[in-house]
N, CA, C and O atoms as a MOPAC input file, in Angstrom:
PM7 MOZYME 1SCF
protein

 N      0.82200 1    -1.19700 1     0.00000 1
 C      0.00000 1     0.00000 1     0.00000 1
 C      0.85700 1     1.24700 1     0.00000 1
 O      0.46400 1     2.25000 1    -0.59600 1
 N      1.99800 1     1.22400 1     0.63700 1
 C      2.87000 1     2.39500 1     0.69700 1
 C      3.28200 1     2.84900 1    -0.68800 1
 O      3.41100 1     4.04800 1    -0.93200 1
 N      3.48900 1     1.91200 1    -1.59600 1
 C      3.90100 1     2.29100 1    -2.94200 1
 C      2.83000 1     3.13000 1    -3.62100 1
 O      3.15800 1     4.03400 1    -4.39000 1
 N      1.54100 1     2.84900 1    -3.35400 1
 C      0.47800 1     3.66100 1    -3.92300 1
 C      0.57700 1     5.09600 1    -3.42400 1
 O      0.40600 1     6.04200 1    -4.19300 1
 N      0.85200 1     5.25300 1    -2.13300 1
 C      1.02700 1     6.58700 1    -1.57500 1
 C      2.23800 1     7.26200 1    -2.19500 1
 O      2.18900 1     8.44000 1    -2.55000 1
 N      3.30800 1     6.52400 1    -2.32100 1
 C      4.56300 1     7.05800 1    -2.83900 1
 C      4.38200 1     7.60300 1    -4.24800 1
 O      4.97300 1     8.62500 1    -4.59800 1
 N      3.57500 1     6.93500 1    -5.05300 1
 C      3.33300 1     7.38400 1    -6.41800 1
 C      2.55000 1     8.69100 1    -6.45800 1
 O      2.58100 1     9.40100 1    -7.46300 1
 N      1.85600 1     9.01200 1    -5.38300 1
 C      1.08100 1    10.25200 1    -5.31800 1
 C      1.93200 1    11.46700 1    -4.98700 1
 O      1.47900 1    12.60200 1    -5.13600 1
 N      3.15000 1    11.24000 1    -4.54400 1
 C      4.04300 1    12.34300 1    -4.18100 1
 C      4.82800 1    12.75500 1    -5.41900 1
 O      5.52700 1    11.93200 1    -6.00900 1
 N      4.72100 1    14.03400 1    -5.82200 1
 C      5.48600 1    14.46700 1    -6.99700 1
 C      6.97800 1    14.43600 1    -6.70700 1
 O      7.39800 1    14.64300 1    -5.56800 1
 N      7.77000 1    14.18100 1    -7.72300 1
 C      9.22800 1    14.23600 1    -7.56900 1
 C      9.63600 1    15.67800 1    -7.28900 1
 O      9.20000 1    16.59700 1    -7.98200 1
 N     10.47100 1    15.87300 1    -6.27500 1
 C     11.00400 1    17.20200 1    -5.99600 1
 C     12.00200 1    17.55000 1    -7.08100 1
 O     12.96400 1    16.81800 1    -7.30900 1
 N     11.77000 1    18.67100 1    -7.74900 1
 C     12.65800 1    19.11400 1    -8.81500 1
 C     13.45800 1    20.34200 1    -8.41500 1
 O     14.46000 1    20.66800 1    -9.05000 1
 N     13.01800 1    21.02300 1    -7.36600 1
 C     13.71500 1    22.22200 1    -6.91900 1
 C     12.74200 1    23.21100 1    -6.31800 1
 O     11.67600 1    22.83600 1    -5.82900 1
 N     13.11400 1    24.46500 1    -6.36000 1
 C     12.31600 1    25.53300 1    -5.76000 1
 C     10.90900 1    25.61600 1    -6.36200 1
 O      9.95300 1    25.96300 1    -5.66800 1
 N     10.78700 1    25.29500 1    -7.66100 1
 C      9.50100 1    25.44600 1    -8.34400 1
 C      8.38100 1    24.59400 1    -7.75600 1
 O      7.22700 1    25.02400 1    -7.74200 1
 N      8.69600 1    23.40400 1    -7.27400 1
 C      7.62600 1    22.55900 1    -6.73600 1
 C      7.87000 1    22.11700 1    -5.28900 1
 O      7.26100 1    21.15400 1    -4.82400 1
 N      8.75200 1    22.81200 1    -4.58500 1
 C      9.06400 1    22.42300 1    -3.20100 1
 C      7.81900 1    22.42900 1    -2.31000 1
 O      7.61300 1    21.49300 1    -1.53700 1
 N      6.99100 1    23.46400 1    -2.40600 1
 C      5.81500 1    23.55400 1    -1.53100 1
 C      4.88000 1    22.36200 1    -1.72500 1
 O      4.43100 1    21.75600 1    -0.75200 1
 N      4.58800 1    22.02600 1    -2.99000 1
 C      3.71000 1    20.89400 1    -3.27600 1
 C      4.34900 1    19.58600 1    -2.80700 1
 O      3.68600 1    18.73900 1    -2.20700 1
 N      5.65200 1    19.43400 1    -3.09000 1
 C      6.35400 1    18.21500 1    -2.69000 1
 C      6.36100 1    18.05200 1    -1.17500 1
 O      6.04000 1    16.97800 1    -0.66600 1
 N      6.72500 1    19.11000 1    -0.44900 1
 C      6.83400 1    18.98300 1     1.00900 1
 C      5.47800 1    18.67400 1     1.64100 1
 O      5.40100 1    17.91100 1     2.60400 1
 N      4.41100 1    19.26300 1     1.10500 1
 C      3.06600 1    18.98100 1     1.61100 1
 C      2.72000 1    17.50900 1     1.40400 1
 O      2.25300 1    16.84200 1     2.32800 1
 N      2.94600 1    17.00600 1     0.20200 1
 C      2.63500 1    15.60700 1    -0.10600 1
 C      3.54400 1    14.65200 1     0.67400 1
 O      3.07600 1    13.63700 1     1.19000 1
 N      4.82900 1    14.97000 1     0.76200 1
 C      5.77700 1    14.09900 1     1.46300 1
 C      5.45500 1    14.03100 1     2.95600 1
 O      5.52400 1    12.95700 1     3.55400 1
 N      5.10500 1    15.15900 1     3.55700 1
 C      4.72200 1    15.15800 1     4.97300 1
 C      3.52800 1    14.24900 1     5.20100 1
 O      3.50000 1    13.47300 1     6.15700 1
 N      2.54500 1    14.34900 1     4.32200 1
 C      1.34700 1    13.53400 1     4.48600 1
 C      1.62100 1    12.05800 1     4.23600 1
 O      0.99600 1    11.20500 1     4.86600 1
 N      2.52700 1    11.74100 1     3.34400 1
 C      2.95900 1    10.35500 1     3.16300 1
 C      3.54000 1     9.81800 1     4.46800 1
 O      3.22200 1     8.70600 1     4.88900 1
 N      4.39500 1    10.62100 1     5.10400 1
 C      5.01500 1    10.18800 1     6.35700 1
 C      3.99700 1    10.06700 1     7.48800 1
 O      4.14800 1     9.21800 1     8.36700 1
 N      2.96500 1    10.90600 1     7.47600 1
 C      1.88300 1    10.77600 1     8.45800 1
 C      1.18800 1     9.42500 1     8.26900 1
 O      0.98400 1     8.68700 1     9.23300 1
 N      0.83000 1     9.10800 1     7.02900 1
 C      0.15400 1     7.84100 1     6.74900 1
 C      1.00300 1     6.62900 1     7.12200 1
 O      0.47800 1     5.59400 1     7.53100 1
 N      2.30700 1     6.76800 1     6.97700 1
 C      3.22700 1     5.67000 1     7.27200 1
 C      3.65400 1     5.63900 1     8.74700 1
 O      4.40700 1     4.75600 1     9.15700 1
 N      3.16900 1     6.60600 1     9.54500 1
 C      3.54300 1     6.65900 1    10.95800 1
 C      4.98800 1     7.05800 1    11.17500 1
 O      5.60600 1     6.65100 1    12.15900 1
 N      5.53400 1     7.85400 1    10.26100 1
 C      6.95300 1     8.22300 1    10.30700 1
 C      7.19100 1     9.72100 1    10.45500 1
 O      8.33700 1    10.16500 1    10.39400 1
 N      6.15400 1    10.49900 1    10.64600 1
 C      6.29100 1    11.95600 1    10.67200 1
 C      7.21100 1    12.42200 1    11.80100 1
 O      7.86100 1    13.45900 1    11.66900 1
 N      7.27700 1    11.68500 1    12.89700 1
 C      8.10100 1    12.10900 1    14.03900 1
 C      9.59200 1    12.09600 1    13.72000 1
 O     10.38400 1    12.65600 1    14.47700 1
 N      9.98500 1    11.47400 1    12.62300 1
 C     11.40600 1    11.47200 1    12.26400 1
 C     11.84700 1    12.80000 1    11.65500 1
 O     13.02600 1    13.14900 1    11.71100 1
 N     10.90000 1    13.54400 1    11.07200 1
 C     11.26600 1    14.86200 1    10.53200 1
 C     10.72900 1    15.99300 1    11.39200 1
 O     11.17700 1    17.13300 1    11.27400 1
 N      9.76900 1    15.68100 1    12.26000 1
 C      9.20100 1    16.67900 1    13.17100 1
 C      9.08900 1    16.06200 1    14.56000 1
 O      7.99000 1    15.74100 1    15.01300 1
 N     10.22200 1    15.89500 1    15.23400 1
 C     10.16800 1    15.26600 1    16.55500 1
 C      9.33500 1    16.09400 1    17.52800 1
 O      9.58100 1    17.28600 1    17.71200 1
 N      8.34800 1    15.45100 1    18.15000 1
 C      7.47400 1    16.14900 1    19.09500 1
 C      8.17400 1    16.37100 1    20.42700 1
 O      7.96400 1    17.38600 1    21.09100 1
 N      8.99800 1    15.42400 1    20.80500 1
 C      9.68200 1    15.49200 1    22.09000 1
 C     11.18500 1    15.39900 1    21.84500 1
 O     11.65700 1    14.44100 1    21.23200 1
 N     11.94500 1    16.39700 1    22.32400 1
 C     13.39800 1    16.29500 1    22.16000 1
 C     13.91700 1    15.00500 1    22.79200 1
 O     13.53800 1    14.64500 1    23.90600 1
 N     14.77500 1    14.33200 1    22.07200 1
 C     15.32900 1    13.08200 1    22.57500 1
 C     14.36800 1    11.91100 1    22.48500 1
 O     14.56000 1    10.89300 1    23.15000 1
 N     13.32300 1    12.05200 1    21.65400 1
 C     12.35800 1    10.96400 1    21.49500 1
 C     13.06500 1     9.71800 1    20.98400 1
 O     14.13500 1     9.79200 1    20.38000 1
 N     12.45100 1     8.58600 1    21.23600 1
 C     13.03400 1     7.30800 1    20.83100 1
 C     13.06500 1     7.21600 1    19.30400 1
 O     12.03800 1     6.98300 1    18.66600 1
 N     14.23800 1     7.40000 1    18.73600 1
 C     14.42500 1     7.32200 1    17.29300 1
 C     15.13300 1     6.01200 1    16.99000 1
 O     16.27200 1     5.80100 1    17.40500 1
 N     14.46000 1     5.14400 1    16.27100 1
 C     15.05800 1     3.87300 1    15.88100 1
 C     15.79400 1     4.07100 1    14.56800 1
 O     15.21700 1     4.55100 1    13.59200 1
 N     17.05400 1     3.70600 1    14.54200 1
 C     17.90300 1     3.94800 1    13.37600 1
 C     17.32800 1     3.29500 1    12.12800 1
 O     17.28200 1     3.93400 1    11.07700 1
 N     16.89700 1     2.06800 1    12.20900 1
 C     16.36900 1     1.37500 1    11.02800 1
 C     15.13000 1     2.07500 1    10.48300 1
 O     14.97400 1     2.20300 1     9.26900 1
 N     14.24600 1     2.53000 1    11.37300 1
 C     13.04300 1     3.23400 1    10.93000 1
 C     13.38500 1     4.59300 1    10.34600 1
 O     12.76200 1     5.02800 1     9.37800 1
 N     14.36500 1     5.26400 1    10.92400 1
 C     14.79000 1     6.55000 1    10.38400 1
 C     15.38900 1     6.36600 1     8.99000 1
 O     15.16100 1     7.18400 1     8.09900 1
 N     16.14500 1     5.30200 1     8.80600 1
 C     16.71800 1     5.02200 1     7.48800 1
 C     15.62100 1     4.73500 1     6.46900 1
 O     15.72600 1     5.15300 1     5.31700 1
 N     14.57200 1     4.02800 1     6.87700 1
 C     13.43100 1     3.78200 1     5.97900 1
 C     12.72500 1     5.08400 1     5.63000 1
 O     12.32400 1     5.29000 1     4.48500 1
 N     12.57400 1     5.95700 1     6.61200 1
 C     11.94300 1     7.25200 1     6.37000 1
 C     12.76100 1     8.05400 1     5.36900 1
 O     12.21000 1     8.62000 1     4.42400 1
 N     14.05700 1     8.10400 1     5.57100 1
 C     14.95100 1     8.82000 1     4.65200 1
 C     14.86000 1     8.22500 1     3.24700 1
 O     14.80800 1     8.96600 1     2.26500 1
 N     14.84100 1     6.90800 1     3.14400 1
 C     14.75800 1     6.24300 1     1.84100 1
 C     13.46000 1     6.59000 1     1.12400 1
 O     13.46400 1     6.83000 1    -0.08400 1
 N     12.35500 1     6.61900 1     1.85200 1
 C     11.07600 1     6.98700 1     1.23800 1
 C     11.13600 1     8.40600 1     0.68600 1
 O     10.66500 1     8.66900 1    -0.42100 1
 N     11.71500 1     9.31300 1     1.45800 1
 C     11.84100 1    10.69000 1     0.98300 1
 C     12.72400 1    10.75600 1    -0.25900 1
 O     12.39000 1    11.45100 1    -1.21900 1
 N     13.83600 1    10.04700 1    -0.24800 1
 C     14.75900 1    10.08600 1    -1.38500 1
 C     14.07800 1     9.58000 1    -2.65300 1
 O     14.35800 1    10.08200 1    -3.74100 1
 N     13.19500 1     8.60100 1    -2.53100 1
 C     12.48700 1     8.08800 1    -3.69800 1
 C     11.53000 1     9.11200 1    -4.29800 1
 O     11.03000 1     8.91500 1    -5.40500 1
 N     11.27000 1    10.20300 1    -3.57800 1
 C     10.38600 1    11.25000 1    -4.09100 1
 C     11.16400 1    12.45400 1    -4.60600 1
 O     10.57900 1    13.50000 1    -4.88700 1
 N     12.46500 1    12.31300 1    -4.73000 1
 C     13.32500 1    13.42600 1    -5.13600 1
 C     13.92800 1    13.12200 1    -6.49500 1
 O     14.38900 1    12.00700 1    -6.73600 1
 N     13.92800 1    14.09900 1    -7.37700 1
 C     14.54000 1    13.94600 1    -8.69500 1
 C     16.01600 1    13.60100 1    -8.53700 1
 O     16.71500 1    14.18800 1    -7.71100 1
 N     16.48100 1    12.65100 1    -9.33100 1
 C     17.86300 1    12.17900 1    -9.18800 1
 C     18.89700 1    13.27100 1    -9.44300 1
 O     20.03500 1    13.14900 1    -8.99000 1
 N     18.53700 1    14.31600 1   -10.14600 1
 C     19.45500 1    15.42900 1   -10.37200 1
 C     19.81000 1    16.18000 1    -9.09700 1
 O     20.78800 1    16.92700 1    -9.06400 1
 N     19.02100 1    15.98500 1    -8.04900 1
 C     19.26800 1    16.65900 1    -6.77100 1
 C     20.06500 1    15.79900 1    -5.79900 1
 O     20.45000 1    16.27200 1    -4.73000 1
 N     20.31600 1    14.55200 1    -6.15200 1
 C     21.03200 1    13.64700 1    -5.24600 1
 C     22.38900 1    14.18800 1    -4.83100 1
 O     22.82900 1    13.96500 1    -3.70300 1
 N     23.04900 1    14.89200 1    -5.72300 1
 C     24.37700 1    15.43100 1    -5.41600 1
 C     24.34300 1    16.33000 1    -4.17700 1
 O     25.33400 1    16.42800 1    -3.45300 1
 N     23.21900 1    16.97600 1    -3.93600 1
 C     23.08400 1    17.89900 1    -2.80500 1
 C     22.74500 1    17.19500 1    -1.49200 1
 O     22.91700 1    17.77200 1    -0.41800 1
 N     22.26700 1    15.95800 1    -1.56900 1
 C     21.75400 1    15.30200 1    -0.36300 1
 C     22.48100 1    14.01200 1     0.00400 1
 O     22.16100 1    13.39500 1     1.02000 1
 N     23.43000 1    13.60400 1    -0.78800 1
 C     24.10700 1    12.31700 1    -0.55300 1
 C     24.77200 1    12.22600 1     0.81200 1
 O     24.87900 1    11.13200 1     1.36500 1
 N     25.21200 1    13.32300 1     1.35900 1
 C     25.94600 1    13.30600 1     2.63100 1
 C     25.04500 1    13.37400 1     3.85600 1
 O     25.54000 1    13.27700 1     4.97900 1
 N     23.73600 1    13.53800 1     3.67600 1
 C     22.84200 1    13.60700 1     4.83500 1
 C     22.76800 1    12.24400 1     5.51100 1
 O     22.77500 1    11.20800 1     4.84700 1
 N     22.69800 1    12.25600 1     6.82000 1
 C     22.74000 1    11.01500 1     7.60600 1
 C     21.37000 1    10.57600 1     8.12600 1
 O     21.12000 1     9.38100 1     8.27500 1
 N     20.49200 1    11.52800 1     8.40100 1
 C     19.18400 1    11.18800 1     8.97300 1
 C     18.07900 1    11.80800 1     8.13100 1
 O     18.32900 1    12.68700 1     7.30600 1
 N     16.85900 1    11.34200 1     8.35000 1
 C     15.72900 1    11.91100 1     7.61900 1
 C     15.50400 1    13.36900 1     8.01500 1
 O     15.12800 1    14.18300 1     7.17100 1
 N     15.72700 1    13.70700 1     9.27400 1
 C     15.58300 1    15.10100 1     9.70300 1
 C     16.63300 1    15.98300 1     9.03400 1
 O     16.32800 1    17.09400 1     8.60200 1
 N     17.85400 1    15.49700 1     8.95000 1
 C     18.91300 1    16.25500 1     8.28200 1
 C     18.57200 1    16.45300 1     6.80000 1
 O     18.77500 1    17.53900 1     6.25800 1
 N     18.06200 1    15.41900 1     6.15500 1
 C     17.64800 1    15.51200 1     4.75400 1
 C     16.52600 1    16.53200 1     4.59700 1
 O     16.58900 1    17.40000 1     3.72700 1
 N     15.50500 1    16.42700 1     5.43500 1
 C     14.34900 1    17.32600 1     5.37400 1
 C     14.78500 1    18.78300 1     5.56100 1
 O     14.35600 1    19.66900 1     4.82100 1
 N     15.63000 1    19.01400 1     6.54500 1
 C     16.10700 1    20.36500 1     6.84100 1
 C     16.93800 1    20.91900 1     5.69000 1
 O     16.79900 1    22.08800 1     5.33200 1
 N     17.79100 1    20.09800 1     5.11300 1
 C     18.62300 1    20.54300 1     3.99700 1
 C     17.75600 1    20.95300 1     2.81300 1
 O     17.98100 1    22.00700 1     2.21700 1
 N     16.77800 1    20.13900 1     2.46900 1
 C     15.89300 1    20.46400 1     1.35100 1
 C     15.09000 1    21.72700 1     1.64200 1
 O     14.90200 1    22.56300 1     0.75900 1
 N     14.62400 1    21.86400 1     2.86600 1
 C     13.87200 1    23.06400 1     3.25000 1
 C     14.74700 1    24.29900 1     3.10100 1
 O     14.30200 1    25.31300 1     2.56300 1
 N     15.97800 1    24.22600 1     3.57000 1
 C     16.89200 1    25.36500 1     3.46100 1
 C     17.22900 1    25.69200 1     2.01200 1
 O     17.43700 1    26.85500 1     1.66700 1
 N     17.28100 1    24.67800 1     1.17100 1
 C     17.61300 1    24.89000 1    -0.23300 1
 C     16.45100 1    25.46000 1    -1.03200 1
 O     16.65100 1    26.32000 1    -1.89000 1
 N     15.23200 1    24.98600 1    -0.75900 1
 C     14.14000 1    25.25500 1    -1.68300 1
 C     12.92400 1    25.97400 1    -1.12000 1
 O     12.12300 1    26.48500 1    -1.90200 1
 N     12.74600 1    26.03900 1     0.17700 1
 C     11.55300 1    26.68900 1     0.73000 1
 C     11.59800 1    28.18200 1     0.46600 1
 O     12.65800 1    28.80700 1     0.50600 1
 N     10.44500 1    28.73200 1     0.19900 1
 C     10.33600 1    30.16900 1    -0.03100 1
 C     10.54500 1    30.87800 1     1.29700 1
 O      9.77100 1    30.69500 1     2.23700 1
 N     11.58500 1    31.68100 1     1.36800 1
 C     11.90200 1    32.37800 1     2.61400 1
 C     11.08900 1    33.65500 1     2.78600 1
 O     11.14000 1    34.29600 1     3.83600 1
 N     10.35000 1    34.01600 1     1.76200 1
 C      9.56000 1    35.22700 1     1.83200 1
 C     10.34100 1    36.48100 1     1.49400 1
 O      9.77800 1    37.57400 1     1.43800 1
 N     11.63100 1    36.32700 1     1.26800 1
 C     12.46100 1    37.46700 1     0.90800 1
 C     12.26000 1    37.81900 1    -0.55300 1
 O     12.16500 1    36.93800 1    -1.40800 1
 N     12.19800 1    39.07900 1    -0.82600 1
 C     12.08800 1    39.55200 1    -2.20000 1
 C     13.43900 1    40.11500 1    -2.60100 1
 O     13.95500 1    41.03900 1    -1.97300 1
 N     13.99500 1    39.55300 1    -3.64100 1
 C     15.29300 1    40.01000 1    -4.12800 1
 C     15.04900 1    41.01800 1    -5.23800 1
 O     14.38600 1    40.72400 1    -6.23300 1
 N     15.59400 1    42.20100 1    -5.05000 1
 C     15.37700 1    43.26100 1    -6.04600 1
 C     16.45100 1    43.24300 1    -7.10200 1
 O     16.42900 1    44.06400 1    -8.02000 1

């Protein structure tokens, strides 16, 4: 069933579709019971390494392969999520 959900998440291509991708990816992780790996509710919560690796893998499968060069060094799903957010989320700044 997870694969059906995974197919519903658009591939992240960059800044142009980051908002849509992050919304869909977050909801995929909610359905899979993995949202706490990218949004820990309690500092120091019980993070199982194998489950975190599965969460990271699911996210990577939703990312265009052209972006892999930017994320290959990330170690955890939270680190991956944060890196992508810093790279592509609209900061609200207007560049003149």
